Short mmCIF file of C-alpha atoms in Angstrom, two decimals:
data_model
loop_
_atom_site.label_atom_id
_atom_site.label_comp_id
_atom_site.label_asym_id
_atom_site.label_seq_id
_atom_site.Cartn_x
_atom_site.Cartn_y
_atom_site.Cartn_z
CA MET A 769 137.31 205.42 200.11
CA MET A 770 140.91 205.79 199.01
CA GLU A 771 142.66 208.78 200.60
CA LEU A 772 145.20 211.00 198.84
CA TYR A 773 147.36 213.23 201.04
CA LEU A 774 148.34 216.22 198.91
CA ASP A 775 149.49 219.81 198.79
CA LEU A 776 148.83 221.19 195.31
CA ILE A 777 151.82 223.55 195.58
CA SER A 778 153.80 220.34 194.90
CA PRO A 779 154.13 219.18 191.27
CA PRO A 780 154.03 215.43 192.08
CA CYS A 781 150.83 216.04 194.06
CA ARG A 782 149.32 217.90 191.12
CA SER A 783 150.12 215.04 188.74
CA VAL A 784 148.30 212.56 191.00
CA PHE A 785 145.40 214.97 191.57
CA LEU A 786 145.00 215.76 187.86
CA PHE A 787 145.14 212.14 186.79
CA ALA A 788 142.68 210.93 189.43
CA ARG A 789 140.22 213.74 188.79
CA ALA A 790 140.46 213.58 184.99
CA LEU A 791 139.80 209.83 185.08
CA ARG A 792 137.05 210.22 187.70
CA ILE A 793 138.83 207.95 190.17
CA PRO A 794 137.10 208.37 193.54
CA PHE A 795 139.26 209.62 196.42
CA GLU A 796 139.14 211.71 199.56
CA PHE A 797 141.43 214.75 199.37
CA LYS A 798 143.49 215.12 202.57
CA VAL A 799 145.35 218.44 202.65
CA VAL A 800 148.91 218.48 203.98
CA ASP A 801 150.10 222.09 204.20
CA LEU A 802 153.83 222.01 203.46
CA ALA A 803 154.34 225.71 204.13
CA THR A 804 153.21 225.32 207.73
CA GLY A 805 155.15 222.10 208.26
CA GLN A 806 152.22 219.69 208.57
CA GLN A 807 154.42 216.98 207.06
CA TYR A 808 156.41 217.02 210.30
CA SER A 809 153.39 216.49 212.54
CA LYS A 810 153.10 213.31 214.57
CA GLU A 811 149.86 212.44 212.77
CA PHE A 812 151.47 212.57 209.33
CA GLY A 813 154.61 210.84 210.61
CA ASP A 814 152.46 207.93 211.76
CA LEU A 815 151.13 207.68 208.22
CA SER A 816 154.48 208.02 206.42
CA ILE A 817 157.96 208.08 207.91
CA VAL A 818 159.15 209.64 204.61
CA ARG A 819 157.26 212.84 205.55
CA LYS A 820 156.71 213.84 201.93
CA VAL A 821 153.64 214.14 199.74
CA PRO A 822 151.86 212.66 197.91
CA VAL A 823 150.80 209.70 200.02
CA MET A 824 148.03 207.27 199.07
CA LYS A 825 146.08 205.24 201.62
CA ASP A 826 143.89 202.54 200.10
CA GLY A 827 142.36 200.63 202.98
CA GLY A 828 145.33 199.43 205.00
CA PHE A 829 147.75 199.87 202.08
CA ILE A 830 149.92 203.00 202.18
CA LEU A 831 152.02 204.07 199.19
CA THR A 832 154.44 206.96 198.69
CA GLU A 833 156.13 208.39 195.55
CA SER A 834 153.97 209.98 192.86
CA THR A 835 154.97 207.75 189.96
CA ALA A 836 154.34 204.62 192.06
CA ILE A 837 150.93 206.00 193.04
CA LEU A 838 150.10 206.81 189.42
CA GLU A 839 151.03 203.30 188.29
CA TYR A 840 148.96 201.81 191.14
CA LEU A 841 145.92 203.87 190.10
CA MET A 842 146.32 202.96 186.43
CA GLN A 843 146.54 199.27 187.22
CA LYS A 844 143.83 199.22 189.89
CA TYR A 845 141.40 201.00 187.58
CA SER A 846 142.65 199.44 184.34
CA GLY A 847 139.10 198.49 183.39
CA SER A 848 138.06 202.14 183.16
CA VAL A 849 141.38 203.83 182.27
CA ALA A 850 141.91 204.03 178.51
CA ASP A 851 145.01 202.19 177.30
CA HIS A 852 146.71 205.32 175.94
CA TRP A 853 147.30 206.64 179.47
CA PHE A 854 149.66 203.74 180.31
CA PRO A 855 149.83 201.47 177.26
CA ALA A 856 149.90 197.70 177.54
CA ASP A 857 152.28 197.62 174.56
CA LEU A 858 155.74 196.70 175.87
CA GLN A 859 157.68 199.43 174.09
CA GLN A 860 155.13 202.19 174.67
CA ARG A 861 154.99 201.41 178.38
CA ALA A 862 158.80 201.37 178.44
CA ARG A 863 158.74 204.92 177.01
CA VAL A 864 156.52 206.05 179.89
CA ASN A 865 158.88 204.45 182.40
CA GLU A 866 161.87 205.94 180.60
CA TYR A 867 160.36 209.39 181.03
CA PHE A 868 159.54 208.70 184.69
CA SER A 869 163.16 207.67 185.32
CA TRP A 870 164.64 210.65 183.47
CA GLN A 871 162.48 213.43 184.88
CA HIS A 872 163.41 213.04 188.56
CA MET A 873 166.95 214.39 188.20
CA ASN A 874 166.25 216.60 185.20
CA LEU A 875 163.03 218.49 184.58
CA ARG A 876 161.69 217.96 188.10
CA ALA A 877 164.92 218.81 189.92
CA HIS A 878 165.70 221.85 187.80
CA CYS A 879 162.23 223.43 187.65
CA SER A 880 161.77 222.95 191.39
CA LYS A 881 165.16 224.55 192.05
CA VAL A 882 164.21 227.71 190.16
CA PHE A 883 160.89 227.84 192.04
CA LEU A 884 162.54 227.40 195.44
CA LEU A 885 165.26 229.94 194.70
CA ARG A 886 162.78 232.58 193.58
CA ALA A 887 160.16 231.82 196.24
CA LEU A 888 162.14 231.02 199.36
CA TYR A 889 165.88 231.76 199.07
CA GLN A 890 165.74 235.26 200.53
CA ILE A 891 163.66 234.35 203.59
CA VAL A 892 165.56 231.11 204.27
CA MET A 893 169.11 232.32 203.64
CA ASP A 894 168.61 235.93 204.82
CA SER A 895 170.30 237.24 201.68
CA GLU A 896 169.71 237.95 198.00
CA ILE A 897 170.07 235.12 195.48
CA PRO A 898 173.60 235.21 193.99
CA LYS A 899 173.27 236.00 190.29
CA GLU A 900 175.51 233.12 189.25
CA THR A 901 173.35 230.70 191.28
CA MET A 902 170.16 231.86 189.58
CA ASP A 903 171.77 231.90 186.13
CA PHE A 904 173.03 228.33 186.60
CA ALA A 905 169.61 227.12 187.73
CA VAL A 906 167.85 228.77 184.78
CA GLU A 907 170.36 227.27 182.35
CA ASN A 908 169.68 223.80 183.77
CA VAL A 909 165.95 224.31 183.20
CA LYS A 910 166.59 225.36 179.61
CA GLN A 911 168.72 222.27 178.97
CA SER A 912 166.02 219.99 180.43
CA LEU A 913 163.35 221.67 178.30
CA ASN A 914 165.57 221.19 175.23
CA LEU A 915 165.77 217.47 176.00
CA LEU A 916 162.03 217.25 176.57
CA GLU A 917 161.46 218.77 173.14
CA GLU A 918 164.20 216.98 171.23
CA LYS A 919 164.16 213.51 172.80
CA PHE A 920 160.72 212.92 174.26
CA LEU A 921 158.30 215.15 172.36
CA GLN A 922 160.05 215.51 169.01
CA SER A 923 157.39 216.28 166.35
CA LYS A 924 154.61 214.30 168.06
CA PRO A 925 151.45 215.84 169.55
CA PHE A 926 152.19 214.08 172.88
CA ILE A 927 155.17 212.27 174.39
CA LEU A 928 154.00 208.83 173.22
CA GLY A 929 152.44 209.90 169.96
CA ASP A 930 148.95 210.96 168.95
CA LYS A 931 147.32 210.48 172.35
CA ILE A 932 147.98 211.82 175.80
CA SER A 933 149.64 209.60 178.40
CA VAL A 934 150.46 209.91 182.07
CA ALA A 935 153.98 211.01 181.03
CA ASP A 936 152.52 214.24 179.64
CA VAL A 937 150.78 214.92 182.95
CA VAL A 938 153.97 214.35 184.94
CA ALA A 939 155.89 216.62 182.56
CA ILE A 940 153.53 219.57 182.44
CA VAL A 941 153.18 220.04 186.19
CA GLU A 942 156.95 220.40 186.51
CA ILE A 943 157.23 223.07 183.82
CA MET A 944 154.39 224.96 185.49
CA GLN A 945 156.20 225.04 188.86
CA PRO A 946 158.51 228.04 188.33
CA PHE A 947 155.63 229.76 186.51
CA GLY A 948 154.22 230.34 190.00
CA THR A 949 157.10 232.76 190.69
CA GLY A 950 156.88 234.49 187.31
CA PHE A 951 159.38 232.34 185.39
CA ASP A 952 157.80 231.22 182.10
CA GLY A 953 159.58 228.14 180.76
CA PHE A 954 157.29 228.07 177.74
CA GLU A 955 158.41 231.48 176.49
CA GLY A 956 159.97 231.30 173.03
CA ARG A 957 159.07 227.62 172.66
CA PRO A 958 156.09 227.35 170.27
CA LYS A 959 156.29 223.55 170.19
CA LEU A 960 155.97 223.34 173.97
CA ILE A 961 153.20 225.96 174.03
CA ALA A 962 151.17 223.94 171.50
CA TRP A 963 151.81 220.75 173.50
CA ARG A 964 150.79 222.47 176.75
CA ASP A 965 147.52 223.61 175.19
CA ARG A 966 146.77 220.10 173.95
CA VAL A 967 147.46 218.61 177.38
CA LYS A 968 145.24 221.21 179.07
CA LYS A 969 142.43 220.48 176.61
CA GLU A 970 142.66 216.71 177.21
CA LEU A 971 142.66 217.11 181.00
CA GLY A 972 140.04 219.85 180.97
CA GLU A 973 141.03 223.49 181.27
CA LYS A 974 138.86 224.09 184.34
CA LEU A 975 140.46 221.14 186.15
CA PHE A 976 143.93 222.28 185.08
CA GLU A 977 143.33 225.76 186.49
CA GLU A 978 141.94 224.29 189.73
CA ALA A 979 145.04 222.14 190.16
CA HIS A 980 147.34 225.15 189.71
CA GLU A 981 145.36 227.72 191.69
CA ALA A 982 147.53 227.39 194.83
CA LEU A 983 150.70 227.63 192.75
CA MET A 984 149.51 230.82 191.07
CA LYS A 985 149.00 232.33 194.55
CA SER A 986 152.38 231.19 195.89
CA SER A 987 153.65 234.75 196.30
CA ASN A 988 152.25 234.57 199.86
CA MET A 989 154.24 231.41 200.60
CA PRO A 990 157.26 233.13 202.25
CA GLN A 991 155.04 235.07 204.65
CA LYS A 992 152.95 232.00 205.39
CA LEU A 993 156.10 230.03 206.11
CA LYS A 994 157.51 232.77 208.34
CA ASN A 995 154.27 233.10 210.27
CA SER A 996 153.97 229.36 210.89
CA GLY A 997 154.97 228.08 214.28
CA ASN A 998 157.33 225.63 212.60
CA PHE A 999 159.54 228.13 210.74
CA ALA A 1000 162.49 227.69 213.12
CA GLN A 1001 162.32 223.92 212.57
CA LEU A 1002 161.86 224.19 208.81
CA LYS A 1003 164.54 226.84 208.17
CA PRO A 1004 167.65 224.59 208.59
CA ILE A 1005 165.96 221.86 206.51
CA LEU A 1006 165.27 224.33 203.71
CA GLN A 1007 168.77 225.80 203.95
CA LYS A 1008 170.19 222.44 202.93
CA LEU A 1009 168.41 222.82 199.58
CA PHE A 1010 170.53 225.87 198.79
CA HIS A 1011 173.99 224.61 199.79
#
């Protein structure tokens, strides 16, 4: 059976998990605990020199990068995956790929930065978060959310139109990330709230909650990180995120 190496505290892992589960794609869930540094173990290094999750292992074929894994799953199971998830239409598929290309350095980067600042800055940097640093990060999130609304979503129910696509899944997990530290990116955005509710309904609310359970309990992440035997090794790596 195909293996997926995931930690659901990670948005890209949640997108792969949600898509595979929602489409009933069979896989074995292999947990990689990022907070304890399992990605730096010899076992995981033998699997992927990149040392990041998600990782897919399908027989002898190993694939990294969430969007590449999603496209692999959609094409491998094209006979059972409805077209609206990753349309065959040239221009509709180009829209999905456009979103994939945009989100890495925008919504993903900015939402993750707010999460990391609020969750880990104090324990990693041994100081309080500078106000100007937090304000700048929050402003970047707001600008990315504006672009999501104005360019990609517009007045449509979903990013591609009337039906959900994999782009919606990739988008929603990123906006949820800082939510785990109490930052609500949906606040004051009725269009995004309505879109979120539609996406949750299409995926299944129970599945959506399952995928985000670890994130909603991430307040224990700093202590878990500090108590891990790998904290001294992880600390300088994490410090680079804040310079």
